[in-house]
Coordinates of C-alpha atoms and ligand atoms in Angstrom, one line a residue:
M5 CA 0.9 19.9 0.9
N6 CA -1.4 22.3 -1.0
N7 CA -4.7 20.7 -1.5
E8 CA -5.9 23.1 -4.3
N9 CA -6.3 21.6 -7.8
K10 CA -6.1 18.0 -6.7
Q11 CA -7.8 15.5 -8.9
Y12 CA -9.6 13.5 -6.1
E13 CA -11.2 14.3 -2.7
I14 CA -10.6 10.9 -1.1
G15 CA -7.9 8.4 -2.1
Y16 CA -7.3 5.0 -0.8
T17 CA -4.2 2.7 -0.9
Q18 CA -3.4 -0.6 0.8
G19 CA -0.2 -2.5 1.4
T20 CA 1.9 -4.3 4.0
Y21 CA 4.6 -1.6 4.5
D22 CA 6.9 -4.1 6.3
L23 CA 10.4 -2.8 6.9
F24 CA 9.2 0.6 5.7
H25 CA 11.4 1.8 2.8
I26 CA 11.8 4.6 0.2
G27 CA 9.5 2.8 -2.3
H28 CA 6.7 2.9 0.2
L29 CA 7.3 6.6 0.9
N30 CA 7.4 7.5 -2.8
L31 CA 4.1 5.6 -3.4
L32 CA 2.4 7.4 -0.5
E33 CA 3.7 10.8 -1.4
N34 CA 2.7 10.4 -5.0
A35 CA -0.8 9.2 -3.9
K36 CA -1.2 12.3 -1.7
K37 CA -0.3 14.5 -4.6
K38 CA -3.5 13.4 -6.3
C39 CA -6.0 13.5 -3.4
K40 CA -7.0 15.9 -0.7
Y41 CA -7.5 13.1 1.9
L42 CA -5.5 9.9 1.9
I43 CA -6.7 6.8 3.7
V44 CA -4.2 3.9 4.0
G45 CA -5.1 0.3 4.7
V46 CA -2.3 -1.7 6.4
N47 CA -2.5 -5.4 5.8
S48 CA -2.9 -7.3 9.1
D49 CA -0.3 -9.9 10.1
E50 CA -2.9 -12.7 9.5
L51 CA -3.8 -11.4 6.1
V52 CA -0.1 -11.3 5.0
L53 CA 0.4 -14.8 6.3
M54 CA -2.7 -16.0 4.3
Y55 CA -2.0 -14.3 0.9
K56 CA 1.8 -14.0 0.8
N57 CA 2.4 -17.0 3.0
K58 CA 4.9 -14.8 4.8
K59 CA 5.6 -13.8 8.4
V60 CA 6.0 -10.1 8.7
N61 CA 9.0 -8.5 10.5
I62 CA 7.1 -5.7 12.1
T63 CA 3.7 -6.2 13.7
D64 CA 0.6 -4.6 12.1
V65 CA 0.1 -2.3 15.1
D66 CA 3.6 -0.9 14.7
R67 CA 3.4 -0.8 10.8
A68 CA 0.2 1.2 11.1
R69 CA 1.7 3.6 13.6
I70 CA 4.7 4.3 11.3
V71 CA 2.5 4.8 8.2
G72 CA 0.0 6.9 10.3
A73 CA 2.8 9.2 11.5
L74 CA 3.6 10.4 7.9
K75 CA 2.4 13.9 7.1
V76 CA 1.0 12.7 3.7
V77 CA -1.3 10.1 5.4
D78 CA -4.6 11.4 6.8
E79 CA -6.1 8.2 8.2
V80 CA -4.8 4.6 8.7
H81 CA -6.6 1.3 9.3
I82 CA -5.4 -2.2 9.9
V83 CA -7.3 -4.3 7.3
N84 CA -8.1 -8.0 7.1
T85 CA -9.1 -8.3 3.5
L86 CA -7.9 -7.8 0.0
D87 CA -11.5 -7.2 -1.2
K88 CA -11.5 -3.6 -2.4
N89 CA -15.3 -3.6 -2.9
L90 CA -15.6 -4.0 0.9
M91 CA -13.1 -1.2 1.5
Y92 CA -15.1 1.0 -0.9
S93 CA -18.3 0.4 1.0
K94 CA -16.5 1.5 4.2
F95 CA -14.5 4.5 2.9
K96 CA -16.3 5.7 -0.2
F97 CA -13.0 6.8 -1.9
D98 CA -12.9 8.4 -5.4
A99 CA -9.6 6.7 -6.4
I100 CA -7.5 3.8 -5.4
F101 CA -3.7 3.9 -5.8
I102 CA -1.3 1.0 -6.3
G103 CA 2.2 0.7 -7.6
D104 CA 2.5 0.0 -11.4
D105 CA 4.2 -3.3 -10.6
W106 CA 0.6 -4.5 -10.2
K107 CA -0.6 -3.3 -13.7
G108 CA -2.1 -6.2 -15.7
N109 CA -2.5 -8.4 -12.6
E110 CA -5.8 -10.3 -12.8
R111 CA -7.0 -9.3 -9.4
W112 CA -6.4 -5.6 -10.2
K113 CA -8.1 -5.9 -13.6
N114 CA -11.1 -7.2 -11.7
T115 CA -10.9 -4.3 -9.2
E116 CA -10.9 -1.9 -12.1
K117 CA -14.1 -3.4 -13.4
Q118 CA -15.8 -3.7 -10.1
L119 CA -15.0 -0.2 -8.8
G120 CA -15.4 1.4 -12.2
K121 CA -19.2 0.8 -11.7
Y122 CA -19.1 3.4 -8.9
G123 CA -16.9 5.8 -10.9
V124 CA -13.9 5.0 -8.8
K125 CA -10.5 5.2 -10.7
V126 CA -7.7 2.8 -10.2
E127 CA -4.5 4.8 -10.5
Y128 CA -1.2 3.0 -11.1
L129 CA 1.7 5.0 -9.6
P130 CA 5.4 4.6 -10.5
H131 CA 7.0 1.7 -8.7
T132 CA 10.4 2.5 -7.2
D133 CA 12.7 -0.1 -8.8
G134 CA 15.5 -1.9 -6.9
I135 CA 13.9 -1.9 -3.4
S136 CA 11.3 -4.0 -1.7
T137 CA 10.7 -5.6 1.7
T138 CA 11.9 -8.9 0.1
I139 CA 15.1 -7.3 -1.1
L140 CA 15.7 -5.7 2.3
S141 CA 15.0 -9.0 4.2
K142 CA 17.5 -10.8 2.0
K143 CA 20.1 -8.0 2.6
I144 CA 19.7 -8.2 6.3
S145 CA 20.1 -12.0 6.4
K146 CA 23.2 -11.7 4.1
N147 CA 24.8 -9.0 6.3
K148 CA 24.1 -11.1 9.4
R149 CA 25.7 -14.2 7.9
E150 CA 28.8 -12.1 6.9
D151 CA 29.0 -10.5 10.4
E152 CA 29.0 -14.0 12.0
R153 CA 31.9 -15.2 9.9
Ligands
LIG23 N1 5.8 -0.2 -3.8 C1 6.5 0.7 -4.7 N2 7.8 0.6 -4.9 C2 8.5 -0.4 -4.3 C3 7.9 -1.3 -3.4 C4 6.5 -1.2 -3.2 O1 5.8 1.6 -5.3 N3 9.8 -0.5 -4.5 C5 4.4 0.0 -3.6 C6 3.5 -1.3 -4.0 O2 3.2 -1.2 -5.4 C7 2.3 -1.1 -3.1 C8 2.9 -0.4 -1.8 O3 4.1 0.1 -2.2 O4 1.4 -0.1 -3.7 C9 3.0 -1.4 -0.7 O5 3.8 -2.5 -1.1 P1 4.2 -3.7 -0.2 O6 3.8 -5.0 -0.9 O7 3.8 -3.4 1.2 O8 5.8 -3.6 -0.3 P2 7.0 -4.5 -1.1 O9 8.3 -3.8 -0.7 O10 6.6 -4.6 -2.5 O11 6.8 -5.9 -0.3 P3 7.3 -7.4 -0.8 O12 8.7 -7.4 -1.1 O13 6.9 -8.2 0.3 O14 6.4 -7.7 -2.1

């Protein structure tokens, strides 16, 4: 991807990326269109269990390998926190990307305020409707039940 005329030098985005799907790919591709260097934080298994109260299907090590293998991803880290201030102190990004399904969420409004102090922009990118890890998990369970009949 041509890095000329990109809005940001370093971009950061963070997610779980369990059962990697087209919504994830769209988000990461759109993020890379806006920055020269894209760093992705992959939520650790323990973090997902803590904040979503969910067990992942694919381990963090494997999720990070899959995300890291994409040509739009420059660097990947397994992360243990949702604290974007902490992530900023580590990676010093110019913008942070998230799907626009999170727009208006209290935690993200806070992130906008906190990171705004350092001139970091929160960019909400178009969410891909009709697909999610939750939808896929349900489909897989439904198909399994139907197969067993
Ligand atoms: N995302 C997106 N479009 C989708 C699903 C996710 O743009 N259809 C974005 C989210 O906004 C986030 C990133 O992809 O920026 C990682 O999302 P994640 O929570 O890992 O995936 P979901 O499929 O939303 O997972 P779940 O069903 O567990 O909420």
